Amino acid sequence: MPKALITGITGQDGSYLAEFLIKQGYEVLGMVRRTSTINFDRIRHFQDRVTLVQGDLLDQVSLLNILEEHKPDEVYNLAAQSFVPTSWTQPVLTGEFTALGVTRILDAVRLVNPKIRFYQASSSEMFGKVREVPQSEATPFYPRSPYGVAKVYGHWITINYRESYDLYACSGILFNHESPRRGLEFVTHKITNAVARIKLGLDSELRLGNLDARRDWGYAPDYVRAMWLMLQQDAPDDYVIATGETHSVQEFCEEAFRFVDLDWREYVVQDERFMRPAEVDMLVGDPTKAGETLGWEPSVTFGDLVRLMVEADIEALKRNARVPHLDYA
Ligand code: NAP
Ligand code: GDD
């Protein structure tokens, strides 16, 4: 039975990847950091089918010990400070987790067992002020946030360790991917949660920042499949994973409100607080290489993604699930 370690298993992608790997017949280890209250909401429904181990990307010894004791065949490094605005308010911490954390885990792999196959969660945020449209594996980076800068470091250190130590290390340059498990601070879930609340009479407005920003939004379960495919090839490589379609934040709002028969213009208010010091105006990926080499393609359209997220939020509110309202994001 192959064994995989997932850092960031409590996050959106970690939870979907764990479920996917269990179905593929893997023994799954999930690294969790110590918190004063348990935050296992996304993994509770399959917690009895994974082994949770305590560790932190800030702590090298914890990473070495986990690899030595549990001997995984594959490591998926998904843990990061992943919210772009927080990277301006906590730039050093973001660099520690999201940049140097990658070196810590790569070094642990190199020292404990260089045969481990390694996946790094790189990001389309690295393209930032885009140099070409659409963005492919060959597009130069121009990050626009401390988060993007940290991800560029993580991307290149992964390639450097592959070339220096002959590791099977891959970097997946994933464009935005969403789901009902997305953190509420990210714009898609912020919108669908607000639409559900407004429809059910629990809220009356939705305050957003830049409505013109464009993203290539896909469905998270499709994207974790691509991570696994990258580690099953003859040779390690880097891949763009995207839908190839771009939509604005406004278009996302239009679609989400339309689904519940409401007009977005009556509820959406632009608020300076949610504007960023430097913006990534437009992302759209070219997933040709992933299609040709991995046989990967997305299965959920933009319209379906919006609708499944609105439906899930309405269902959650009807079940009285406590969906917190966030004021800072
Ligand atoms: P997420 O929901 O924010 O999850 C992040 C995970 O990292 C959580 O499990 C978190 O644990 C863990 N973590 C944070 N700091 C850690 C540390 N110091 N040590 C150990 N664990 C730590 O992110 P996601 O959307 O699943 O994304 C997964 C990865 O893909 C991230 O690296 C993200 O930057 C990258 N990415 C995401 C997208 C996207 O659109 N979702 C696109 C491109 C790349 P807690 O639960 O304890 O906070
Ligand atoms: N969060 C948020 N809140 N974003 C808003 C808002 C708002 O109120 N109003 C407008 N936006 C715009 C942002 O300015 C940005 O241009 C866009 O919506 C998307 O923002 P997020 O959903 O926060 O995602 P992101 O693109 O910054 O980052 C996500 O995708 C990256 C891949 O490109 C994260 O998942 C990153 O971790 C990931 O690497």
GROMACS .gro file of C-alpha atoms and ligand atoms in nm:
model
  416
    1MET     CA    1   0.000   0.000   0.000
    2PRO     CA    2   0.164   0.333  -0.102
    3LYS     CA    3   0.192   0.589   0.177
    4ALA     CA    4   0.149   0.965   0.127
    5LEU     CA    5   0.213   1.255   0.365
    6ILE     CA    6   0.002   1.568   0.315
    7THR     CA    7   0.108   1.894   0.481
    8GLY     CA    8  -0.194   2.126   0.505
    9ILE     CA    9  -0.446   1.839   0.531
   10THR     CA   10  -0.688   2.064   0.728
   11GLY     CA   11  -0.706   2.308   0.434
   12GLN     CA   12  -0.935   2.299   0.131
   13ASP     CA   13  -0.696   2.111  -0.100
   14GLY     CA   14  -0.550   1.887   0.170
   15SER     CA   15  -0.894   1.755   0.260
   16TYR     CA   16  -0.987   1.676  -0.104
   17LEU     CA   17  -0.646   1.525  -0.175
   18ALA     CA   18  -0.673   1.297   0.129
   19GLU     CA   19  -1.011   1.168   0.014
   20PHE     CA   20  -0.877   1.116  -0.339
   21LEU     CA   21  -0.570   0.924  -0.218
   22ILE     CA   22  -0.776   0.704   0.014
   23LYS     CA   23  -0.987   0.607  -0.290
   24GLN     CA   24  -0.666   0.529  -0.482
   25GLY     CA   25  -0.570   0.280  -0.206
   26TYR     CA   26  -0.313   0.493  -0.023
   27GLU     CA   27  -0.235   0.500   0.343
   28VAL     CA   28  -0.265   0.872   0.418
   29LEU     CA   29  -0.071   1.067   0.680
   30GLY     CA   30  -0.178   1.423   0.751
   31MET     CA   31   0.048   1.675   0.920
   32VAL     CA   32  -0.137   1.910   1.155
   33ARG     CA   33  -0.001   2.186   1.373
   34ARG     CA   34  -0.092   2.227   1.735
   35THR     CA   35  -0.386   2.462   1.796
   36SER     CA   36  -0.572   2.547   2.116
   37THR     CA   37  -0.902   2.441   1.957
   38ILE     CA   38  -0.934   2.162   1.704
   39ASN     CA   39  -0.997   2.283   1.345
   40PHE     CA   40  -1.077   1.954   1.174
   41ASP     CA   41  -1.405   2.067   1.012
   42ARG     CA   42  -1.293   1.970   0.661
   43ILE     CA   43  -1.152   1.628   0.756
   44ARG     CA   44  -1.383   1.510   1.033
   45HIS     CA   45  -1.590   1.290   0.800
   46PHE     CA   46  -1.285   1.073   0.710
   47GLN     CA   47  -1.062   1.129   1.014
   48ASP     CA   48  -1.079   0.760   1.109
   49ARG     CA   49  -0.921   0.669   0.773
   50VAL     CA   50  -0.607   0.885   0.803
   51THR     CA   51  -0.321   0.907   1.051
   52LEU     CA   52  -0.267   1.257   1.185
   53VAL     CA   53   0.083   1.353   1.293
   54GLN     CA   54   0.188   1.675   1.463
   55GLY     CA   55   0.439   1.899   1.289
   56ASP     CA   56   0.495   2.251   1.162
   57LEU     CA   57   0.668   2.394   0.857
   58LEU     CA   58   0.848   2.630   1.097
   59ASP     CA   59   1.006   2.339   1.284
   60GLN     CA   60   1.270   2.139   1.096
   61VAL     CA   61   1.304   1.864   1.357
   62SER     CA   62   0.931   1.786   1.346
   63LEU     CA   63   0.956   1.735   0.968
   64LEU     CA   64   1.262   1.509   0.995
   65ASN     CA   65   1.097   1.301   1.268
   66ILE     CA   66   0.775   1.253   1.071
   67LEU     CA   67   0.959   1.130   0.761
   68GLU     CA   68   1.189   0.903   0.962
   69GLU     CA   69   0.911   0.749   1.168
   70HIS     CA   70   0.637   0.712   0.904
   71LYS     CA   71   0.841   0.657   0.585
   72PRO     CA   72   0.603   0.801   0.321
   73ASP     CA   73   0.657   0.729  -0.050
   74GLU     CA   74   0.508   1.064  -0.157
   75VAL     CA   75   0.496   1.407   0.011
   76TYR     CA   76   0.243   1.671  -0.094
   77ASN     CA   77   0.347   2.010   0.045
   78LEU     CA   78   0.020   2.204   0.055
   79ALA     CA   79   0.071   2.391   0.384
   80ALA     CA   80   0.115   2.766   0.350
   81GLN     CA   81  -0.012   3.104   0.464
   82SER     CA   82  -0.234   3.118   0.156
   83PHE     CA   83  -0.439   3.439   0.189
   84VAL     CA   84  -0.288   3.717  -0.022
   85PRO     CA   85  -0.399   4.023   0.188
   86THR     CA   86  -0.253   3.868   0.506
   87SER     CA   87   0.081   3.854   0.329
   88TRP     CA   88   0.099   4.235   0.345
   89THR     CA   89   0.014   4.250   0.716
   90GLN     CA   90   0.234   3.948   0.806
   91PRO     CA   91   0.502   3.944   0.534
   92VAL     CA   92   0.778   3.785   0.741
   93LEU     CA   93   0.557   3.505   0.871
   94THR     CA   94   0.432   3.445   0.515
   95GLY     CA   95   0.794   3.415   0.400
   96GLU     CA   96   0.873   3.172   0.683
   97PHE     CA   97   0.578   2.940   0.604
   98THR     CA   98   0.533   2.978   0.233
   99ALA     CA   99   0.895   3.023   0.118
  100LEU     CA  100   1.144   2.884   0.372
  101GLY     CA  101   0.899   2.612   0.480
  102VAL     CA  102   0.951   2.456   0.136
  103THR     CA  103   1.327   2.436   0.188
  104ARG     CA  104   1.277   2.283   0.532
  105ILE     CA  105   1.065   2.001   0.395
  106LEU     CA  106   1.280   1.951   0.084
  107ASP     CA  107   1.587   1.921   0.308
  108ALA     CA  108   1.405   1.669   0.526
  109VAL     CA  109   1.322   1.464   0.213
  110ARG     CA  110   1.683   1.487   0.091
  111LEU     CA  111   1.827   1.379   0.426
  112VAL     CA  112   1.579   1.106   0.523
  113ASN     CA  113   1.495   0.944   0.187
  114PRO     CA  114   1.574   1.115  -0.145
  115LYS     CA  115   1.357   0.856  -0.324
  116ILE     CA  116   1.041   1.021  -0.183
  117ARG     CA  117   0.835   1.184  -0.458
  118PHE     CA  118   0.760   1.547  -0.373
  119TYR     CA  119   0.482   1.785  -0.483
  120GLN     CA  120   0.504   2.162  -0.426
  121ALA     CA  121   0.189   2.377  -0.433
  122SER     CA  122   0.296   2.664  -0.655
  123SER     CA  123   0.055   2.932  -0.767
  124SER     CA  124  -0.064   3.144  -1.059
  125GLU     CA  125  -0.015   3.438  -0.820
  126MET     CA  126   0.353   3.411  -0.928
  127PHE     CA  127   0.253   3.551  -1.272
  128GLY     CA  128   0.116   3.865  -1.103
  129LYS     CA  129   0.149   4.152  -1.349
  130VAL     CA  130   0.125   3.910  -1.637
  131ARG     CA  131   0.393   3.911  -1.908
  132GLU     CA  132   0.180   3.719  -2.157
  133VAL     CA  133  -0.174   3.589  -2.208
  134PRO     CA  134  -0.251   3.307  -2.144
  135GLN     CA  135   0.013   3.205  -1.889
  136SER     CA  136   0.204   2.879  -1.943
  137GLU     CA  137   0.500   2.701  -1.781
  138ALA     CA  138   0.729   2.926  -1.991
  139THR     CA  139   0.575   3.261  -1.885
  140PRO     CA  140   0.813   3.476  -1.672
  141PHE     CA  141   0.701   3.558  -1.317
  142TYR     CA  142   0.619   3.907  -1.185
  143PRO     CA  143   0.468   3.855  -0.837
  144ARG     CA  144   0.260   4.140  -0.691
  145SER     CA  145   0.232   4.043  -0.322
  146PRO     CA  146   0.460   3.910  -0.047
  147TYR     CA  147   0.266   3.584  -0.090
  148GLY     CA  148   0.347   3.574  -0.463
  149VAL     CA  149   0.713   3.649  -0.394
  150ALA     CA  150   0.725   3.368  -0.136
  151LYS     CA  151   0.566   3.124  -0.384
  152VAL     CA  152   0.826   3.213  -0.648
  153TYR     CA  153   1.094   3.116  -0.395
  154GLY     CA  154   0.914   2.787  -0.319
  155HIS     CA  155   0.884   2.714  -0.691
  156TRP     CA  156   1.251   2.772  -0.769
  157ILE     CA  157   1.387   2.593  -0.462
  158THR     CA  158   1.183   2.288  -0.569
  159ILE     CA  159   1.340   2.300  -0.916
  160ASN     CA  160   1.682   2.364  -0.764
  161TYR     CA  161   1.659   2.060  -0.533
  162ARG     CA  162   1.543   1.848  -0.827
  163GLU     CA  163   1.845   1.957  -1.031
  164SER     CA  164   2.097   1.960  -0.743
  165TYR     CA  165   2.004   1.632  -0.570
  166ASP     CA  166   1.816   1.445  -0.841
  167LEU     CA  167   1.493   1.444  -0.637
  168TYR     CA  168   1.162   1.351  -0.798
  169ALA     CA  169   1.021   1.697  -0.717
  170CYS     CA  170   0.733   1.859  -0.911
  171SER     CA  171   0.584   2.203  -0.892
  172GLY     CA  172   0.219   2.245  -0.984
  173ILE     CA  173   0.137   2.601  -1.091
  174LEU     CA  174  -0.229   2.593  -0.998
  175PHE     CA  175  -0.471   2.869  -1.090
  176ASN     CA  176  -0.750   2.960  -0.845
  177HIS     CA  177  -0.963   2.662  -0.749
  178GLU     CA  178  -1.269   2.675  -0.533
  179SER     CA  179  -1.532   2.459  -0.363
  180PRO     CA  180  -1.777   2.463  -0.073
  181ARG     CA  181  -1.469   2.395   0.146
  182ARG     CA  182  -1.295   2.716   0.037
  183GLY     CA  183  -1.200   2.953   0.322
  184LEU     CA  184  -1.465   3.222   0.369
  185GLU     CA  185  -1.214   3.503   0.320
  186PHE     CA  186  -1.155   3.418  -0.048
  187VAL     CA  187  -1.376   3.613  -0.285
  188THR     CA  188  -1.575   3.324  -0.435
  189HIS     CA  189  -1.689   3.183  -0.103
  190LYS     CA  190  -1.737   3.532   0.040
  191ILE     CA  191  -1.978   3.600  -0.249
  192THR     CA  192  -2.169   3.268  -0.240
  193ASN     CA  193  -2.202   3.281   0.140
  194ALA     CA  194  -2.339   3.637   0.119
  195VAL     CA  195  -2.578   3.541  -0.162
  196ALA     CA  196  -2.714   3.255   0.051
  197ARG     CA  197  -2.746   3.481   0.357
  198ILE     CA  198  -2.923   3.755   0.157
  199LYS     CA  199  -3.158   3.503  -0.006
  200LEU     CA  200  -3.254   3.368   0.337
  201GLY     CA  201  -3.301   3.718   0.481
  202LEU     CA  202  -2.997   3.705   0.710
  203ASP     CA  203  -2.804   3.990   0.540
  204SER     CA  204  -2.876   4.286   0.318
  205GLU     CA  205  -2.548   4.374   0.143
  206LEU     CA  206  -2.213   4.239   0.025
  207ARG     CA  207  -1.905   4.462   0.053
  208LEU     CA  208  -1.628   4.385  -0.195
  209GLY     CA  209  -1.307   4.540  -0.328
  210ASN     CA  210  -1.199   4.531  -0.693
  211LEU     CA  211  -1.483   4.397  -0.909
  212ASP     CA  212  -1.276   4.413  -1.229
  213ALA     CA  213  -1.008   4.161  -1.126
  214ARG     CA  214  -1.021   3.853  -1.348
  215ARG     CA  215  -0.936   3.497  -1.244
  216ASP     CA  216  -0.926   3.151  -1.399
  217TRP     CA  217  -1.149   2.967  -1.150
  218GLY     CA  218  -1.171   2.586  -1.140
  219TYR     CA  219  -1.306   2.319  -0.907
  220ALA     CA  220  -1.071   2.203  -0.628
  221PRO     CA  221  -1.137   1.823  -0.654
  222ASP     CA  222  -1.026   1.837  -1.021
  223TYR     CA  223  -0.703   2.009  -0.917
  224VAL     CA  224  -0.596   1.759  -0.648
  225ARG     CA  225  -0.622   1.484  -0.913
  226ALA     CA  226  -0.363   1.676  -1.115
  227MET     CA  227  -0.127   1.685  -0.813
  228TRP     CA  228  -0.136   1.306  -0.790
  229LEU     CA  229  -0.092   1.260  -1.167
  230MET     CA  230   0.227   1.471  -1.155
  231LEU     CA  231   0.384   1.224  -0.911
  232GLN     CA  232   0.295   0.917  -1.124
  233GLN     CA  233   0.502   1.007  -1.434
  234ASP     CA  234   0.838   0.863  -1.544
  235ALA     CA  235   1.017   1.194  -1.477
  236PRO     CA  236   0.942   1.495  -1.254
  237ASP     CA  237   0.829   1.818  -1.419
  238ASP     CA  238   0.627   2.137  -1.361
  239TYR     CA  239   0.274   2.192  -1.490
  240VAL     CA  240   0.016   2.471  -1.520
  241ILE     CA  241  -0.328   2.356  -1.403
  242ALA     CA  242  -0.613   2.583  -1.514
  243THR     CA  243  -0.941   2.588  -1.705
  244GLY     CA  244  -0.826   2.829  -1.977
  245GLU     CA  245  -1.124   3.062  -1.910
  246THR     CA  246  -1.118   3.394  -1.728
  247HIS     CA  247  -1.403   3.577  -1.550
  248SER     CA  248  -1.422   3.896  -1.347
  249VAL     CA  249  -1.529   3.920  -0.983
  250GLN     CA  250  -1.834   4.110  -1.114
  251GLU     CA  251  -1.924   3.820  -1.345
  252PHE     CA  252  -1.898   3.583  -1.048
  253CYS     CA  253  -2.140   3.809  -0.856
  254GLU     CA  254  -2.382   3.833  -1.151
  255GLU     CA  255  -2.393   3.455  -1.188
  256ALA     CA  256  -2.430   3.386  -0.814
  257PHE     CA  257  -2.712   3.638  -0.757
  258ARG     CA  258  -2.886   3.536  -1.082
  259PHE     CA  259  -2.897   3.177  -0.959
  260VAL     CA  260  -3.123   3.284  -0.669
  261ASP     CA  261  -3.322   3.529  -0.886
  262LEU     CA  262  -3.167   3.843  -0.739
  263ASP     CA  263  -2.997   4.138  -0.912
  264TRP     CA  264  -2.638   4.177  -0.786
  265ARG     CA  265  -2.648   4.559  -0.835
  266GLU     CA  266  -2.900   4.593  -0.552
  267TYR     CA  267  -2.670   4.430  -0.295
  268VAL     CA  268  -2.302   4.470  -0.385
  269VAL     CA  269  -2.122   4.772  -0.238
  270GLN     CA  270  -1.763   4.858  -0.326
  271ASP     CA  271  -1.548   4.915  -0.019
  272GLU     CA  272  -1.195   5.058  -0.020
  273ARG     CA  273  -1.103   4.832   0.273
  274PHE     CA  274  -1.095   4.532   0.040
  275MET     CA  275  -0.870   4.687  -0.225
  276ARG     CA  276  -0.511   4.562  -0.238
  277PRO     CA  277  -0.190   4.772  -0.239
  278ALA     CA  278  -0.091   4.598  -0.563
  279GLU     CA  279  -0.340   4.396  -0.765
  280VAL     CA  280  -0.318   4.099  -0.999
  281ASP     CA  281  -0.558   4.224  -1.266
  282MET     CA  282  -0.596   3.923  -1.491
  283LEU     CA  283  -0.509   3.554  -1.482
  284VAL     CA  284  -0.584   3.290  -1.741
  285GLY     CA  285  -0.386   2.970  -1.772
  286ASP     CA  286  -0.286   2.749  -2.062
  287PRO     CA  287  -0.319   2.387  -1.942
  288THR     CA  288  -0.208   2.230  -2.273
  289LYS     CA  289   0.096   2.055  -2.125
  290ALA     CA  290  -0.110   1.899  -1.843
  291GLY     CA  291  -0.366   1.781  -2.101
  292GLU     CA  292  -0.109   1.626  -2.331
  293THR     CA  293   0.125   1.473  -2.071
  294LEU     CA  294  -0.099   1.395  -1.774
  295GLY     CA  295  -0.427   1.346  -1.960
  296TRP     CA  296  -0.574   1.600  -1.719
  297GLU     CA  297  -0.874   1.819  -1.792
  298PRO     CA  298  -1.122   2.010  -1.576
  299SER     CA  299  -1.469   1.860  -1.531
  300VAL     CA  300  -1.669   2.153  -1.387
  301THR     CA  301  -1.763   2.470  -1.580
  302PHE     CA  302  -1.763   2.822  -1.435
  303GLY     CA  303  -2.145   2.831  -1.417
  304ASP     CA  304  -2.160   2.490  -1.248
  305LEU     CA  305  -1.894   2.595  -0.995
  306VAL     CA  306  -2.086   2.909  -0.895
  307ARG     CA  307  -2.411   2.718  -0.864
  308LEU     CA  308  -2.270   2.429  -0.660
  309MET     CA  309  -2.113   2.676  -0.414
  310VAL     CA  310  -2.434   2.881  -0.374
  311GLU     CA  311  -2.639   2.564  -0.328
  312ALA     CA  312  -2.398   2.429  -0.064
  313ASP     CA  313  -2.410   2.757   0.131
  314ILE     CA  314  -2.791   2.768   0.124
  315GLU     CA  315  -2.803   2.406   0.244
  316ALA     CA  316  -2.552   2.477   0.524
  317LEU     CA  317  -2.750   2.777   0.646
  318LYS     CA  318  -3.076   2.581   0.637
  319ARG     CA  319  -2.911   2.311   0.849
  320ASN     CA  320  -2.827   2.592   1.092
  321ALA     CA  321  -2.460   2.530   1.032
  322ARG     CA  322  -2.275   2.819   1.190
  323VAL     CA  323  -2.123   3.016   0.902
  324PRO     CA  324  -1.929   3.305   1.054
  325HIS     CA  325  -1.939   3.650   0.902
  326LEU     CA  326  -1.585   3.782   0.846
  327ASP     CA  327  -1.522   4.153   0.861
  328TYR     CA  328  -1.152   4.157   0.780
  329ALA     CA  329  -1.151   3.989   0.441
  330NAP     P1  330  -0.577   2.664   0.284
  330NAP     O1  331  -0.719   2.617   0.280
  330NAP     O2  332  -0.546   2.801   0.334
  330NAP     O3  333  -0.494   2.556   0.372
  330NAP     C1  334  -0.363   2.583   0.415
  330NAP     C2  335  -0.316   2.470   0.504
  330NAP     O4  336  -0.182   2.498   0.547
  330NAP     C3  337  -0.398   2.450   0.632
  330NAP     O5  338  -0.413   2.312   0.655
  330NAP     C4  339  -0.309   2.513   0.738
  330NAP     O6  340  -0.328   2.459   0.867
  330NAP     C5  341  -0.173   2.471   0.687
  330NAP     N1  342  -0.061   2.549   0.745
  330NAP     C6  343  -0.044   2.682   0.741
  330NAP     N2  344   0.070   2.715   0.800
  330NAP     C7  345   0.130   2.600   0.842
  330NAP     C8  346   0.250   2.568   0.911
  330NAP     N3  347   0.336   2.662   0.949
  330NAP     N4  348   0.277   2.438   0.938
  330NAP     C9  349   0.191   2.342   0.901
  330NAP     N5  350   0.074   2.365   0.837
  330NAP    C10  351   0.044   2.494   0.808
  330NAP     O7  352  -0.511   2.654   0.138
  330NAP     P2  353  -0.560   2.572   0.009
  330NAP     O8  354  -0.655   2.657  -0.070
  330NAP     O9  355  -0.599   2.435   0.049
  330NAP    O10  356  -0.426   2.568  -0.076
  330NAP    C11  357  -0.331   2.463  -0.058
  330NAP    C12  358  -0.196   2.508  -0.110
  330NAP    O11  359  -0.206   2.541  -0.248
  330NAP    C13  360  -0.139   2.633  -0.043
  330NAP    O12  361   0.001   2.621  -0.040
  330NAP    C14  362  -0.179   2.747  -0.136
  330NAP    O13  363  -0.091   2.856  -0.122
  330NAP    C15  364  -0.164   2.676  -0.270
  330NAP     N6  365  -0.250   2.725  -0.378
  330NAP    C16  366  -0.383   2.734  -0.362
  330NAP    C17  367  -0.463   2.776  -0.469
  330NAP    C18  368  -0.611   2.785  -0.455
  330NAP    O14  369  -0.674   2.848  -0.542
  330NAP     N7  370  -0.672   2.725  -0.353
  330NAP    C19  371  -0.402   2.806  -0.592
  330NAP    C20  372  -0.264   2.792  -0.605
  330NAP    C21  373  -0.188   2.749  -0.499
  330NAP     P3  374  -0.436   2.523   0.973
  330NAP    O15  375  -0.566   2.459   0.939
  330NAP    O16  376  -0.378   2.482   1.102
  330NAP    O17  377  -0.436   2.671   0.949
  331GDD     N1  378  -1.065   3.805  -0.083
  331GDD     C1  379  -1.129   3.905  -0.146
  331GDD     N2  380  -1.224   3.976  -0.077
  331GDD     N3  381  -1.097   3.933  -0.275
  331GDD     C2  382  -1.165   4.032  -0.337
  331GDD     C3  383  -1.264   4.108  -0.272
  331GDD     C4  384  -1.295   4.079  -0.136
  331GDD     O1  385  -1.379   4.141  -0.074
  331GDD     N4  386  -1.313   4.198  -0.362
  331GDD     C5  387  -1.248   4.181  -0.477
  331GDD     N5  388  -1.157   4.080  -0.462
  331GDD     C6  389  -1.061   4.036  -0.565
  331GDD     C7  390  -0.915   4.041  -0.518
  331GDD     O2  391  -0.866   4.176  -0.522
  331GDD     C8  392  -0.851   3.948  -0.620
  331GDD     O3  393  -0.818   4.020  -0.736
  331GDD     C9  394  -0.963   3.847  -0.653
  331GDD     O4  395  -1.084   3.901  -0.597
  331GDD    C10  396  -0.940   3.707  -0.597
  331GDD     O5  397  -0.909   3.718  -0.460
  331GDD     P1  398  -0.902   3.588  -0.365
  331GDD     O6  399  -1.024   3.506  -0.380
  331GDD     O7  400  -0.865   3.636  -0.229
  331GDD     O8  401  -0.786   3.499  -0.431
  331GDD     P2  402  -0.640   3.538  -0.487
  331GDD     O9  403  -0.649   3.528  -0.636
  331GDD    O10  404  -0.587   3.661  -0.428
  331GDD    O11  405  -0.552   3.417  -0.430
  331GDD    C11  406  -0.598   3.281  -0.438
  331GDD    O12  407  -0.556   3.223  -0.558
  331GDD    C12  408  -0.414   3.209  -0.572
  331GDD    C13  409  -0.388   3.146  -0.709
  331GDD    O13  410  -0.387   3.246  -0.807
  331GDD    C14  411  -0.544   3.206  -0.315
  331GDD    O14  412  -0.602   3.079  -0.309
  331GDD    C15  413  -0.394   3.190  -0.324
  331GDD    O15  414  -0.348   3.107  -0.215
  331GDD    C16  415  -0.361   3.122  -0.458
  331GDD    O16  416  -0.223   3.103  -0.472
   0.00000   0.00000   0.00000
